[in-house]
PDB file of C-alpha atoms in Angstrom:
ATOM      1  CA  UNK A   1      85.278 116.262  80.584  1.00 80.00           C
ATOM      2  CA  UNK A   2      87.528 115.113  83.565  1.00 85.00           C
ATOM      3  CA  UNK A   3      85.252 115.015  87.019  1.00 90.00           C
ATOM      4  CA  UNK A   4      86.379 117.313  89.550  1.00 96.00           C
ATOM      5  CA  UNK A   5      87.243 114.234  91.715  1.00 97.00           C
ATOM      6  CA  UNK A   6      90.029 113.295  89.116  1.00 97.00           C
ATOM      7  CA  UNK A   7      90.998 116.853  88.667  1.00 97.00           C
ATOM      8  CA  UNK A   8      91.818 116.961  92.419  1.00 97.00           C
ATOM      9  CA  UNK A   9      94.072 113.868  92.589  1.00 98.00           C
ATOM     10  CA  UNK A  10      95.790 114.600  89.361  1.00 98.00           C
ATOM     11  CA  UNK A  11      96.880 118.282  90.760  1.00 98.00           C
ATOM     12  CA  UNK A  12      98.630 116.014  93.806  1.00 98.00           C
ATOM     13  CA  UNK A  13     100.770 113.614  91.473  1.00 98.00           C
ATOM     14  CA  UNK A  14     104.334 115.236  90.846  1.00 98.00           C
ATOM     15  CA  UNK A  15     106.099 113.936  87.581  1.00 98.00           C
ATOM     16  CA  UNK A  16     109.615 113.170  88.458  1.00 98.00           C
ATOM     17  CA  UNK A  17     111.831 113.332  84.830  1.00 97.00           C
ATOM     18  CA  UNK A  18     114.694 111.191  84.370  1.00 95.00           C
ATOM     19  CA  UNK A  19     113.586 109.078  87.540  1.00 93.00           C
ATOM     20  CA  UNK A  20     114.966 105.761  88.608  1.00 89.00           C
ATOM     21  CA  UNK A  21     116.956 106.206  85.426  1.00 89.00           C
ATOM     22  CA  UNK A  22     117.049 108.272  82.178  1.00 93.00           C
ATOM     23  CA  UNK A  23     114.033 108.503  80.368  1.00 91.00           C
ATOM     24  CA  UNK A  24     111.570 107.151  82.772  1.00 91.00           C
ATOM     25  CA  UNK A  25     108.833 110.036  84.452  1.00 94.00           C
ATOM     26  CA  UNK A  26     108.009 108.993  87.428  1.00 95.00           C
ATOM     27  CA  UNK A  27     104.272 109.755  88.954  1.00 97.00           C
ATOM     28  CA  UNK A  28     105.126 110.782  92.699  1.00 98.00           C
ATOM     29  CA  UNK A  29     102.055 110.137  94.964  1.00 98.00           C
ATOM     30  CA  UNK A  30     103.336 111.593  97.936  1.00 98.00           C
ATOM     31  CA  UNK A  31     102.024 114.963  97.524  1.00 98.00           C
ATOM     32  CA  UNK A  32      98.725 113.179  97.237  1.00 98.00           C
ATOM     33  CA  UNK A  33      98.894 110.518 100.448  1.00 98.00           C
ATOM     34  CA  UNK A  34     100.317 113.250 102.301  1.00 98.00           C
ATOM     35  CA  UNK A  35      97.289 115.513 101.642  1.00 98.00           C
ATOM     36  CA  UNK A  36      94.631 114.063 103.925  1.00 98.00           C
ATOM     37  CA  UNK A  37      91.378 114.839 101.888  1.00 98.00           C
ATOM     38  CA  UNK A  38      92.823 113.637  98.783  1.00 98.00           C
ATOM     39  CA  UNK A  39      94.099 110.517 100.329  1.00 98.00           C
ATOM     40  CA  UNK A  40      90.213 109.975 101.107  1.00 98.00           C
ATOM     41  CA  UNK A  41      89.247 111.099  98.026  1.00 98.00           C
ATOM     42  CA  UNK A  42      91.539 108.240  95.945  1.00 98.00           C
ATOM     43  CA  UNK A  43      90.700 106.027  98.480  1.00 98.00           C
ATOM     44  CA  UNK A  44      86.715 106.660  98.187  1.00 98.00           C
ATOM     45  CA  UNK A  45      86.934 105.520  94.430  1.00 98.00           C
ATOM     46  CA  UNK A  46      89.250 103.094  94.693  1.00 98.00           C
ATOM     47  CA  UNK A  47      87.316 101.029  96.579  1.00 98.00           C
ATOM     48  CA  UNK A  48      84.129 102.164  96.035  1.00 98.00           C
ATOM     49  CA  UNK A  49      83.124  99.274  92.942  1.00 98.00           C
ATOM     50  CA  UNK A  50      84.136  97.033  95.709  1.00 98.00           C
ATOM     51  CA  UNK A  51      81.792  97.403  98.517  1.00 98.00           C
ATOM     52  CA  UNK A  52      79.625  94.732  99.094  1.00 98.00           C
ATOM     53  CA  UNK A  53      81.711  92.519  96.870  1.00 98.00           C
ATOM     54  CA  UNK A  54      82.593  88.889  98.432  1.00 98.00           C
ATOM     55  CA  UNK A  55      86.147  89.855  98.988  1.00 98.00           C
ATOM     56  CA  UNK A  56      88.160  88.207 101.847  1.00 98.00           C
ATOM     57  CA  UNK A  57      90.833  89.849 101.851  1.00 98.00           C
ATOM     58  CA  UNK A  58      93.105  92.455 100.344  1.00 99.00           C
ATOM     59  CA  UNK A  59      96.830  92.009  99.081  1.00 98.00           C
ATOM     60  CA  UNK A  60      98.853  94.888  98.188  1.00 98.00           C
ATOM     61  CA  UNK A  61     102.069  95.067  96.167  1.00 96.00           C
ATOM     62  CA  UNK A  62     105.028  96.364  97.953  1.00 95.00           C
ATOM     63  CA  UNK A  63     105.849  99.047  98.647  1.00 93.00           C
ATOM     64  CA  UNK A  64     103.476 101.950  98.326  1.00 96.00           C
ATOM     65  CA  UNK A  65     100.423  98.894  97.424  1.00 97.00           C
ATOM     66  CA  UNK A  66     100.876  98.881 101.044  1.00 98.00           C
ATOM     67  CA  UNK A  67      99.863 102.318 101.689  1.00 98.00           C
ATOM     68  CA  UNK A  68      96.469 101.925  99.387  1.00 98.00           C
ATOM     69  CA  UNK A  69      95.634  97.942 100.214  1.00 98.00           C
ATOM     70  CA  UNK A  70      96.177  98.647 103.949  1.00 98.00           C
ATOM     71  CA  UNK A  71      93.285 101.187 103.760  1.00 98.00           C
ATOM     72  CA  UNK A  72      91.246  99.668 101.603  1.00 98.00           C
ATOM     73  CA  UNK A  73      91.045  96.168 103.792  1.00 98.00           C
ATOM     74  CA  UNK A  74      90.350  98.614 106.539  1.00 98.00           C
ATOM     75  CA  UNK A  75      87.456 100.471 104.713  1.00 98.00           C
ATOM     76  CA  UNK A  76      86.333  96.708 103.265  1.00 98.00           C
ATOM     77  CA  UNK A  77      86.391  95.746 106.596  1.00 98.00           C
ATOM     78  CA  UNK A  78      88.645  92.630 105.686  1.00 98.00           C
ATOM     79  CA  UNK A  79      92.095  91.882 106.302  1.00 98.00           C
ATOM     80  CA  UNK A  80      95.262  92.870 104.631  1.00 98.00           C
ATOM     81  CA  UNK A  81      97.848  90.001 102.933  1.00 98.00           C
ATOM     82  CA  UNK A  82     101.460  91.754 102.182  1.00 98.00           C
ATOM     83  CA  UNK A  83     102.830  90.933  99.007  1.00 98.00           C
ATOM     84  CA  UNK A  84     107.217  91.063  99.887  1.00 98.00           C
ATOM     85  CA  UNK A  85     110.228  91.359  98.480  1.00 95.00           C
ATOM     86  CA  UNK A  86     112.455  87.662  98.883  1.00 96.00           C
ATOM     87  CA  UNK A  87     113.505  87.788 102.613  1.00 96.00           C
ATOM     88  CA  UNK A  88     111.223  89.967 104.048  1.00 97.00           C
ATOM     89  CA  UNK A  89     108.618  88.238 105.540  1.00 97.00           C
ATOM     90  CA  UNK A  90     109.643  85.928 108.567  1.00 96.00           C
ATOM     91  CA  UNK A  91     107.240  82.634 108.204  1.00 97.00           C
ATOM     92  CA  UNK A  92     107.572  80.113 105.373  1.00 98.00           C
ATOM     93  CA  UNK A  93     106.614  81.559 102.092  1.00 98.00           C
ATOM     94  CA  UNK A  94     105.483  81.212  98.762  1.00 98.00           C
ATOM     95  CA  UNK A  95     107.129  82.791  95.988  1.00 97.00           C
ATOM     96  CA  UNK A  96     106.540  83.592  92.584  1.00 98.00           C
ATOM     97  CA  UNK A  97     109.698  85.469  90.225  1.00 96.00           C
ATOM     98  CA  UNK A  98     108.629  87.476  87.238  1.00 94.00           C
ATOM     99  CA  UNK A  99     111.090  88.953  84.156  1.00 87.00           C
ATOM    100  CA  UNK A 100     112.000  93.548  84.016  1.00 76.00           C
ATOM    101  CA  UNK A 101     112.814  94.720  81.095  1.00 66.00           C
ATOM    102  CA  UNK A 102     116.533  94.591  83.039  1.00 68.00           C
ATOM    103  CA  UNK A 103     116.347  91.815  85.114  1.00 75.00           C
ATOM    104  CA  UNK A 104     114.044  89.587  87.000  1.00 90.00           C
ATOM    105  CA  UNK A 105     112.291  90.101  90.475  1.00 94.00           C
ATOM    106  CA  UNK A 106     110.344  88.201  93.152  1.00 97.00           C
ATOM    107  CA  UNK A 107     107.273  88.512  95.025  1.00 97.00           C
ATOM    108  CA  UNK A 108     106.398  86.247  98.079  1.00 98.00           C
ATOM    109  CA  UNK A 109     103.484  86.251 100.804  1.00 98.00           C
ATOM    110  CA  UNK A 110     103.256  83.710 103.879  1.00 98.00           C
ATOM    111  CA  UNK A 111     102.025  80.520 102.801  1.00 98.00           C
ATOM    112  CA  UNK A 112      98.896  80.847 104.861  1.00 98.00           C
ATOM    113  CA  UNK A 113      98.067  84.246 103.652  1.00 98.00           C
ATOM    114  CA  UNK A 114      94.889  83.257 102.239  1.00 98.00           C
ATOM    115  CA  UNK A 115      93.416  80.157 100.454  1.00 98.00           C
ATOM    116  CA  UNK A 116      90.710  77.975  99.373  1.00 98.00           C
ATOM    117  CA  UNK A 117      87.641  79.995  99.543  1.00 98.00           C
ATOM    118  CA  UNK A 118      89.620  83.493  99.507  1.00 98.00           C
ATOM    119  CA  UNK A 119      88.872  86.277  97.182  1.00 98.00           C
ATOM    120  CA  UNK A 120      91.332  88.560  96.994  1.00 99.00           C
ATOM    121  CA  UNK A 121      91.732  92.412  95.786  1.00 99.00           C
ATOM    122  CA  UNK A 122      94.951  93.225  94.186  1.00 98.00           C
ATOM    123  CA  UNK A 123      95.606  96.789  95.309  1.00 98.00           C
ATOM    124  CA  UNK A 124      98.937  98.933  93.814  1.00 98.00           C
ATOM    125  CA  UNK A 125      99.236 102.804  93.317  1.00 98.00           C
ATOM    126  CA  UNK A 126     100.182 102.301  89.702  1.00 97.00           C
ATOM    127  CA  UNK A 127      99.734  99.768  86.504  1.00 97.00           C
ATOM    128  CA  UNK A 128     102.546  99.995  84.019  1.00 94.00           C
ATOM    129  CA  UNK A 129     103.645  96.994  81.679  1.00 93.00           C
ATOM    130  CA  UNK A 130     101.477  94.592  84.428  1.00 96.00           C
ATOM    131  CA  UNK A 131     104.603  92.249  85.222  1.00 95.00           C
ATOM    132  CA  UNK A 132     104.368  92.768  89.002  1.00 96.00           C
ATOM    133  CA  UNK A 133     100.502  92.535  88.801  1.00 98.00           C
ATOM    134  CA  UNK A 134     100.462  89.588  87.169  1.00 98.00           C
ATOM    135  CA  UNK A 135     102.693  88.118  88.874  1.00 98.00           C
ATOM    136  CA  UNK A 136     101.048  88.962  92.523  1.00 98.00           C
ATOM    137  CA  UNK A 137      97.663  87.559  90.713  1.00 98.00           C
ATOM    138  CA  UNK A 138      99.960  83.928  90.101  1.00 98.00           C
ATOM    139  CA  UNK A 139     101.007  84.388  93.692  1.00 98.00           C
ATOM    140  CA  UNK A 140      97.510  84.626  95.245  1.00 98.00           C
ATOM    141  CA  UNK A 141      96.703  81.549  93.097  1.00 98.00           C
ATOM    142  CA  UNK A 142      99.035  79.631  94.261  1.00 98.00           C
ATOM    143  CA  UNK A 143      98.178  79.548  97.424  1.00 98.00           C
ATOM    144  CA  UNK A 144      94.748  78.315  96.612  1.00 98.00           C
ATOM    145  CA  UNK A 145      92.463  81.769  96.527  1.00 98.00           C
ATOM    146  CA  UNK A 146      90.891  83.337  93.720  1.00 98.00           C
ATOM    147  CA  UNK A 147      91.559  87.106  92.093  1.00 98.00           C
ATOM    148  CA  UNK A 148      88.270  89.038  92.419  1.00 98.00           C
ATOM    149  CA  UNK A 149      89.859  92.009  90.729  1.00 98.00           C
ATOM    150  CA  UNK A 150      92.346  94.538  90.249  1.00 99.00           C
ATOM    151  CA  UNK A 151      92.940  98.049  91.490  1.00 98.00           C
ATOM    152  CA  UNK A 152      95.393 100.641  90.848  1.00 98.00           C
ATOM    153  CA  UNK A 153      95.478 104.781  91.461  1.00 98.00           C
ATOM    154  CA  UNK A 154      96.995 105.468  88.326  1.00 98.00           C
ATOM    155  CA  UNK A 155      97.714 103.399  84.877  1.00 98.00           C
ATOM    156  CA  UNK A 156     100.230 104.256  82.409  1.00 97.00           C
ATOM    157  CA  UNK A 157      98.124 103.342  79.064  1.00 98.00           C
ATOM    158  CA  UNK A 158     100.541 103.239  76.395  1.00 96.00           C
ATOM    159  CA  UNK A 159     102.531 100.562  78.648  1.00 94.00           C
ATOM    160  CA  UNK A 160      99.503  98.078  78.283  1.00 96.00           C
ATOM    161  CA  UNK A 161      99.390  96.540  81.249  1.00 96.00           C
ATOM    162  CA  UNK A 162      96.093  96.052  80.982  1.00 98.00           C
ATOM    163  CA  UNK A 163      96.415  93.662  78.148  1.00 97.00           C
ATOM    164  CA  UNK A 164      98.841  91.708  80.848  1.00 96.00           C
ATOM    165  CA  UNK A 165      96.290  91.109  83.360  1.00 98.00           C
ATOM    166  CA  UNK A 166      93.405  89.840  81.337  1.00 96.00           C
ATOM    167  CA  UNK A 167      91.233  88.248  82.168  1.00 97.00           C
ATOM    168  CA  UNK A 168      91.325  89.821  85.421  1.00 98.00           C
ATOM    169  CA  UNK A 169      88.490  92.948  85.980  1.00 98.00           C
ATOM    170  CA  UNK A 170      90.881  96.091  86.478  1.00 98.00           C
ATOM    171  CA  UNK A 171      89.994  98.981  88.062  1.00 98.00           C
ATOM    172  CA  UNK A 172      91.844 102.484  87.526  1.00 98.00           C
ATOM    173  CA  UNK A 173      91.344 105.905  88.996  1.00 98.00           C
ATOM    174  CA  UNK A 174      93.710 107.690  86.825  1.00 98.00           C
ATOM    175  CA  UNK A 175      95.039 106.993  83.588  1.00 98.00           C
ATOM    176  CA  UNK A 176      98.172 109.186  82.076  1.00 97.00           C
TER     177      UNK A 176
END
């Protein structure tokens, strides 16, 4: 039986057919962080294995990891590292490029986003084949900190991107 808690945040997710292209359903989460008491709600048990954990800090994937991460370093009571797009942030960066199934993409964060001694939370509002994951998890290596764990608000299963991020502990709200 589904708790009520995950009954209330699945009734604010809007499937989106045929969205960015043919084929795809997209999970829409702006019903849900436009609804104040669910937005707690996700947020609550996102977060909530993590308190009291030795975290440092909290990346999130862009764009809408921003929305979740952002909160959750605020509720952790640690700061926030943004993990870009190429050209987006202004300081010197590090980068770290990662193959789509129809292309290739890039993450980067500023070079002194975290480091030695750093343990970071990976936040995102979804897990799907785990390429951008894993690749933000290479990203906060690189710059010398460690990967305490992962968190998402919703994770495709049959895309396995769980499988992609081992043997990182992930953490999932919802799973469609």
């Amino acid at each position: 039986m589904t708790p009520d808690w995950q009954t209330r945040l699945r009734e604010k997710i809007r499937d989106i057919p045929d969205f960015p292209k043919p084929g795809i359903l997209f999970k829409d989460i702006t019903p849900l962080v436009r609804d104040s008491a669910t937005l707690r709600l996700a947020l609550h048990h996102l977060i909530h294995p993590f308190v009291g954990a030795p975290i440092t800090a909290v990346a999130g994937m862009e764009a809408r990891g921003f929305i979740f991460g952002s909160l959750a370093a605020w509720e952790l009571g640690v700061g926030f590292i943004p993990l870009r797009k190429p050209g987006k942030l202004p300081y010197d960066v590090q980068s770290v490029s990662y193959a789509l199934e129809y292309g290739e993409n890039t993450l980067e964060a500023h070079i002194d986003a975290c480091g030695p001694g750093d343990r970071v939370l990976l936040v995102d509002d979804l897990l799907a084949t785990g390429g951008t994951a894993k690749a933000s998890c290479e990203l906060v290596e690189r710059l010398g900190a460690e990967v305490h764990a992962l968190a998402f608000v919703i994770e495709l299963d049959e895309l396995g991107g769980r499988t992609q991020l081992a043997p990182y502990p992930v953490h999932s709200l919802l799973h469609f």
